[in-house]
Amino acid sequence: MKPKIQDVAKVAGVSPTTVSRVLNDRGYISSKTKEKVFEAMKEINYVPNDLARSLYNKRSYLIGVIVPSTSNPFFGELVAYIENICDERGYKVLLCNSLHEADKEKKYWEMLRRNQVDGVIVVTYNRGLIDKKQQFPAVAIDHYLAENIHVVSSDNFQGGEMASRELIKAGCKKIIHINGDASLETPANNRQYAYEKVMQEAGRTAETYHIPDVAFLESNIDIIKQLFKERPDVDGIFASDDLLAVRTMQYAESLGYRVPQDLKIIGYDGTCLIRSIYPKLTTIIQPTYQIAENAVETLIQEIDGKTHDTKEKTFPVSLWKGETTGE
Amino acid sequence: MKPKIQDVAKVAGVSPTTVSRVLNDRGYISSKTKEKVFEAMKEINYVPNDLARSLYNKRSYLIGVIVPSTSNPFFGELVAYIENICDERGYKVLLCNSLHEADKEKKYWEMLRRNQVDGVIVVTYNRGLIDKKQQFPAVAIDHYLAENIHVVSSDNFQGGEMASRELIKAGCKKIIHINGDASLETPANNRQYAYEKVMQEAGRTAETYHIPDVAFLESNIDIIKQLFKERPDVDGIFASDDLLAVRTMQYAESLGYRVPQDLKIIGYDGTCLIRSIYPKLTTIIQPTYQIAENAVETLIQEIDGKTHDTKEKTFPVSLWKGETTGE
DNA sequence: CTGAAAGCGCTTACAG
DNA sequence: CTGAAAGCGCTTACAG
């Protein structure tokens, strides 16, 4: 059997109350008693039961994190940061990969509630799952969940502008944007709005192709094929994420386009991974660490009962100048 | 306040015992009572407290997963699979990114113990952290933890043979292997042993360069530079993971080597991600899903008290024929 | 400075 | 078929 506080008490010759006090460094305790207790704990290899603690304290120090899938490098990196920051702050992470399935996400929410998490960080659409009586503090990254839910994101508008201007500057005549699922309103849509604004200011026509979200990177390439069929004169593409950018580039090359001579491409996200293995890809770098940090900090503040004036926080992006938009 | 079982009991006009019985579908209960209870639960939006349940049952349905970092696509993918399989089986995942830091890993082990996890899946070196009285069931992936710990991996020897033979078949004269940290014995070392065996059988000299593990992909490239300086005649490289393969290839190209004409390269892992964005890279595909599935199943069996005859399970790999080893 | 008692929310023998 | 009581391992007023 795992040793419990009573066992420690017996060995140390004190009451359970005293052991608990030592454990929590609470109230006055003679240093002699303290020492006895610590020795007893070591002797029987005691470790407190956090389940029991959490039950009494109504505080689990558990945070639920819901992402589509850590198999996507952006989410994998984001989750790694989130978890490590949580760990530094004394919180533990219950991981949920929703695979873009509303059903799965719904079950995860209930699971998190049952497990008494102190709060949740959500990086998925959450199709209306949160609207009623909110059970616990939540912070969203790059998604609007509900009126009162804090959302953290990169400056998607700035990123969209940067990307679009980069293509114009590189001399592209026919610039097309490829974006994700169009059916839901997310901060990431600002990338598209910025693109449209820049195109308009430059007297161009904006045109966006949408790729539906799919689990595990297996997104079909049909939309990309359609794009090149309908717009063979395309010479600039702003893809809303790097994987999409790379796959579009590959398809274009298979069609005979040379990048960057015939076609210039810029992506979005700029994960460490992509910059490491695809440094040639021009892209917009999201400040992923800052996003993770702000999400965790904001959530912990809400857990601690502090309210926030601002319900939205945005971090500036930066340009990674590769070779896919020319020299 | 969150509703508890007592509140449900009050609303339904029964005792807490009865509510619990309905909840657990245990013992005989009239269907009329059952219905009343379910209605009451719905009415007050009741959800059971799993902390309290786990405390009593001494079963948390919590599994700890320790990986270096989900920011590495192999681990990101592995963790996604593990978590989803756990979810299917009714288990929840407490995620730990150890960043290859022994200290951090040690703290995670204690944290998991405090949180009463039912078991742990480890994908890190665990430098002797587990040897003494093992606290709970554990399964390792690609690492030897201790005598009695079950380990799951891809058939590293087969993979090493495949990779080495592929390079020989492609006509390479001077084949070099780049591997990870040499200081610890892991199943992945079989990749190197197989390479050495194949080289010997072919009358070649085996030569391996080791790259120390580093967190977050920031591994220095010094060893690679050294390799090309010392062995400019290298014309075949077997890299022990795909990221390493890609980065080596990039450095070689910057030196003027053409791949595959002057230099042929083969990697290892073959994640969905790499195959999607780097289909040209020849690599050995690990059966990641099967590894994840077997690890979870084995762990759950151990949790359920079933013992295993075999303490090691290996799954066959396959070759992804890209273009970096020729046509 | 220390201990006995009650309670966190649940479950399970034990009665009836 | 249903309920009162005790207990999972911990913590915290309340006494002393």
XYZ file of C-alpha atoms in Angstrom, chain B:
327
model
C -21.395 25.734 -6.266
C -21.064 22.685 -8.419
C -23.911 20.281 -7.780
C -22.985 17.115 -5.954
C -24.562 13.759 -5.573
C -26.506 14.973 -2.555
C -28.130 17.708 -4.578
C -29.224 15.189 -7.149
C -30.565 12.992 -4.349
C -32.574 15.855 -2.915
C -34.091 16.785 -6.267
C -34.887 13.187 -7.125
C -36.192 12.451 -3.659
C -33.882 9.516 -3.026
C -30.715 8.847 -1.046
C -27.193 9.584 -2.255
C -26.579 5.853 -2.264
C -29.252 5.359 -4.847
C -27.912 8.130 -7.042
C -24.498 6.552 -6.916
C -25.987 3.209 -7.858
C -27.734 4.708 -10.845
C -24.544 6.453 -11.844
C -22.585 3.224 -11.743
C -25.402 0.999 -12.930
C -24.875 -1.230 -9.948
C -27.341 -3.348 -8.011
C -31.063 -3.486 -8.647
C -32.931 -0.250 -9.102
C -36.456 0.224 -10.281
C -36.588 1.857 -13.660
C -38.874 4.508 -12.214
C -36.243 5.551 -9.691
C -33.572 5.449 -12.365
C -35.522 7.843 -14.511
C -36.151 10.230 -11.654
C -32.461 10.319 -10.918
C -31.451 10.906 -14.512
C -33.942 13.731 -14.758
C -32.653 15.301 -11.596
C -29.094 15.114 -12.909
C -30.094 16.807 -16.097
C -32.131 19.401 -14.254
C -29.279 20.619 -12.096
C -26.609 19.909 -14.741
C -24.828 17.404 -12.565
C -21.523 15.868 -13.509
C -19.721 13.455 -11.213
C -16.503 14.492 -9.546
C -13.837 12.137 -10.812
C -11.386 13.257 -8.157
C -13.642 11.913 -5.421
C -14.324 8.774 -7.385
C -10.664 8.135 -8.045
C -9.812 8.735 -4.428
C -12.198 6.107 -3.245
C -11.602 3.610 -6.015
C -7.844 4.004 -6.034
C -8.037 4.144 -9.782
C -7.620 7.452 -11.556
C -7.785 6.402 -15.220
C -4.947 8.850 -15.616
C -1.881 7.944 -17.658
C 1.300 9.960 -17.591
C 3.106 10.395 -20.893
C 6.701 11.600 -20.793
C 8.345 12.660 -24.044
C 11.248 14.993 -24.792
C 8.958 17.452 -26.556
C 5.848 17.409 -28.705
C 7.507 20.083 -30.795
C 9.428 17.292 -32.458
C 7.058 15.926 -35.102
C 7.769 12.304 -34.286
C 6.813 12.791 -30.654
C 3.981 15.112 -31.583
C 2.517 12.413 -33.757
C 3.197 9.651 -31.255
C 1.573 11.619 -28.445
C -1.460 12.390 -30.590
C -1.927 8.688 -31.261
C -1.326 7.707 -27.653
C -3.766 10.266 -26.347
C -6.462 9.285 -28.793
C -6.075 5.601 -28.088
C -6.160 6.304 -24.356
C -9.290 8.333 -24.841
C -10.966 5.465 -26.674
C -10.113 3.204 -23.755
C -11.408 5.642 -21.139
C -8.038 6.936 -19.994
C -6.818 10.511 -19.760
C -3.343 11.779 -20.530
C -1.190 13.920 -18.298
C 1.451 15.318 -20.643
C 5.095 15.870 -19.669
C 7.747 17.381 -21.945
C 11.060 16.612 -20.306
C 13.217 18.527 -22.806
C 15.914 15.917 -22.268
C 16.540 17.354 -18.827
C 17.028 14.682 -16.195
C 15.969 17.082 -13.441
C 12.746 17.939 -15.132
C 11.986 14.317 -15.761
C 12.593 13.461 -12.161
C 10.125 16.093 -11.024
C 7.591 14.796 -13.501
C 7.838 11.311 -12.054
C 7.066 12.609 -8.614
C 4.243 14.760 -9.945
C 2.714 11.741 -11.650
C 2.987 9.753 -8.463
C 1.294 12.494 -6.474
C -1.494 12.552 -8.992
C -2.056 8.836 -8.640
C -1.696 7.994 -12.304
C -2.522 4.391 -13.059
C 0.528 4.063 -15.269
C 3.127 5.828 -17.359
C 4.316 5.707 -20.942
C 7.900 6.900 -21.204
C 9.741 7.964 -24.318
C 12.860 9.336 -22.664
C 16.056 8.029 -21.187
C 14.982 8.121 -17.595
C 18.497 7.944 -16.276
C 17.980 5.477 -13.493
C 14.888 7.208 -12.152
C 12.885 4.059 -12.078
C 15.217 1.440 -10.653
C 14.122 1.304 -7.015
C 10.655 0.324 -5.933
C 8.634 0.942 -9.031
C 5.577 2.929 -8.040
C 3.222 2.037 -10.828
C 3.094 0.187 -14.156
C 5.181 1.697 -16.907
C 5.799 0.974 -20.560
C 8.686 2.449 -22.485
C 8.872 3.283 -26.150
C 12.296 2.964 -27.717
C 14.119 3.079 -24.390
C 15.337 0.569 -21.861
C 14.265 1.724 -18.415
C 14.803 -1.287 -16.237
C 14.805 -5.060 -16.391
C 11.120 -5.500 -15.813
C 9.782 -2.626 -17.889
C 8.090 -3.573 -21.125
C 9.568 -1.818 -24.149
C 7.894 -1.214 -27.494
C 9.768 -0.102 -30.584
C 10.034 -0.322 -34.311
C 12.344 -3.025 -35.597
C 15.388 -0.820 -35.436
C 17.719 -3.524 -36.608
C 15.612 -4.205 -39.665
C 15.414 -0.471 -40.309
C 19.149 -0.082 -40.028
C 19.694 -2.946 -42.442
C 17.175 -1.598 -44.933
C 18.697 1.852 -44.860
C 22.263 0.634 -45.193
C 21.466 -1.788 -48.002
C 19.516 0.879 -49.829
C 22.612 3.049 -49.914
C 24.812 0.191 -51.067
C 22.298 -0.735 -53.751
C 22.301 2.889 -54.864
C 26.024 2.574 -55.519
C 27.479 4.517 -52.605
C 31.126 3.863 -51.886
C 31.645 5.729 -48.640
C 28.647 5.390 -46.349
C 28.509 7.153 -43.023
C 25.989 6.951 -40.234
C 24.837 9.850 -38.096
C 23.203 8.895 -34.838
C 21.944 10.515 -31.672
C 23.440 10.576 -28.239
C 25.838 7.660 -27.862
C 26.006 7.744 -24.084
C 22.916 5.648 -23.417
C 21.851 2.230 -24.471
C 18.560 2.345 -26.353
C 16.839 0.094 -28.863
C 17.563 2.774 -31.440
C 21.201 1.785 -31.197
C 20.248 -1.292 -33.154
C 20.057 0.984 -36.168
C 23.760 1.542 -35.767
C 24.541 -2.112 -35.084
C 22.678 -3.134 -38.205
C 24.540 -0.516 -40.186
C 27.810 -1.861 -38.874
C 26.859 -5.416 -39.682
C 25.826 -4.542 -43.238
C 29.008 -2.565 -43.782
C 31.101 -5.424 -42.545
C 29.316 -7.939 -44.739
C 29.958 -5.676 -47.683
C 33.601 -5.313 -46.761
C 33.210 -1.623 -45.927
C 34.336 0.416 -42.987
C 31.580 1.572 -40.692
C 31.841 5.047 -39.278
C 29.323 6.752 -37.048
C 29.061 10.377 -35.955
C 27.065 11.133 -32.845
C 24.902 14.174 -32.247
C 24.005 14.970 -28.658
C 20.316 15.333 -27.833
C 19.167 18.875 -27.519
C 15.826 20.353 -26.710
C 13.585 22.020 -29.256
C 15.395 21.142 -32.457
C 18.162 23.548 -31.754
C 20.843 20.917 -32.097
C 24.073 22.384 -33.228
C 25.321 21.522 -36.629
C 28.957 21.265 -35.612
C 29.145 17.503 -35.869
C 27.768 17.648 -39.387
C 30.348 20.227 -40.371
C 33.047 18.076 -38.890
C 31.802 15.079 -40.830
C 32.123 16.819 -44.167
C 35.473 18.224 -43.251
C 36.883 14.874 -42.231
C 35.141 12.831 -44.921
C 34.750 14.933 -48.052
C 34.533 11.690 -50.023
C 31.285 10.684 -48.295
C 28.652 9.744 -50.871
C 26.050 8.058 -48.681
C 24.572 9.062 -45.342
C 22.201 7.153 -43.117
C 20.803 9.639 -40.606
C 19.045 8.303 -37.551
C 16.120 10.659 -37.927
C 14.526 12.657 -40.690
C 15.167 16.116 -39.314
C 18.828 15.279 -39.083
C 18.715 13.896 -42.619
C 17.142 17.059 -43.983
C 19.530 19.350 -42.200
C 22.510 17.309 -43.274
C 21.280 17.431 -46.829
C 20.902 21.179 -46.661
C 24.380 21.637 -45.324
C 25.813 19.318 -47.958
C 24.049 21.266 -50.684
C 25.440 24.491 -49.321
C 28.844 22.869 -49.719
C 28.113 22.110 -53.352
C 27.159 18.437 -53.126
C 24.257 17.525 -55.348
C 21.694 15.113 -53.878
C 21.348 12.361 -55.041
C 24.041 12.593 -57.714
C 27.039 13.227 -55.436
C 25.531 12.256 -52.156
C 22.681 9.944 -51.241
C 20.786 10.333 -47.999
C 18.289 8.256 -46.099
C 16.500 9.191 -42.902
C 14.467 7.462 -40.216
C 10.961 7.918 -38.756
C 8.907 8.753 -41.809
C 6.244 10.692 -39.947
C 3.111 11.679 -41.834
C 4.417 15.203 -41.679
C 7.742 14.509 -43.348
C 6.181 12.306 -45.986
C 3.748 15.095 -46.688
C 6.129 18.027 -46.908
C 9.357 16.201 -47.806
C 8.220 13.318 -49.980
C 11.553 13.363 -51.749
C 13.403 12.181 -48.687
C 14.016 8.459 -48.683
C 13.369 7.200 -45.183
C 12.466 4.289 -42.956
C 8.864 4.525 -41.801
C 8.175 3.646 -38.199
C 4.760 2.104 -37.582
C 3.964 4.855 -35.136
C 0.323 4.058 -34.685
C 1.006 0.422 -33.929
C 3.702 1.369 -31.467
C 1.339 3.746 -29.715
C -1.446 1.195 -29.685
C 0.708 -1.582 -28.328
C 2.175 0.669 -25.662
C -1.262 1.737 -24.458
C -2.700 -1.763 -24.565
C 0.228 -3.300 -22.773
C 0.105 -0.629 -20.118
C -3.605 -1.083 -19.538
C -3.119 -4.816 -19.247
C -0.457 -4.281 -16.621
C -2.721 -1.862 -14.812
C -5.365 -4.554 -14.848
C -2.904 -6.883 -13.215
C -2.223 -9.105 -16.189
C 1.400 -10.097 -16.469
C 3.276 -10.491 -19.686
C 5.584 -13.230 -20.785
C 7.318 -10.993 -23.286
C 8.964 -7.819 -22.106
C 9.772 -6.521 -25.549
C 7.667 -5.934 -28.625
C 8.926 -4.898 -32.011
C 7.057 -3.818 -35.135
C 8.356 -4.052 -38.688
C 9.322 -0.879 -40.516
C 9.001 -0.073 -44.189
C 10.929 1.842 -46.775
C 9.744 5.146 -48.214
C 11.460 5.423 -51.532
C 11.980 9.092 -52.192
C 14.536 10.635 -54.506
C 17.420 11.323 -52.157
C 18.813 7.854 -52.796
C 18.458 8.084 -56.565
C 15.653 7.012 -58.892
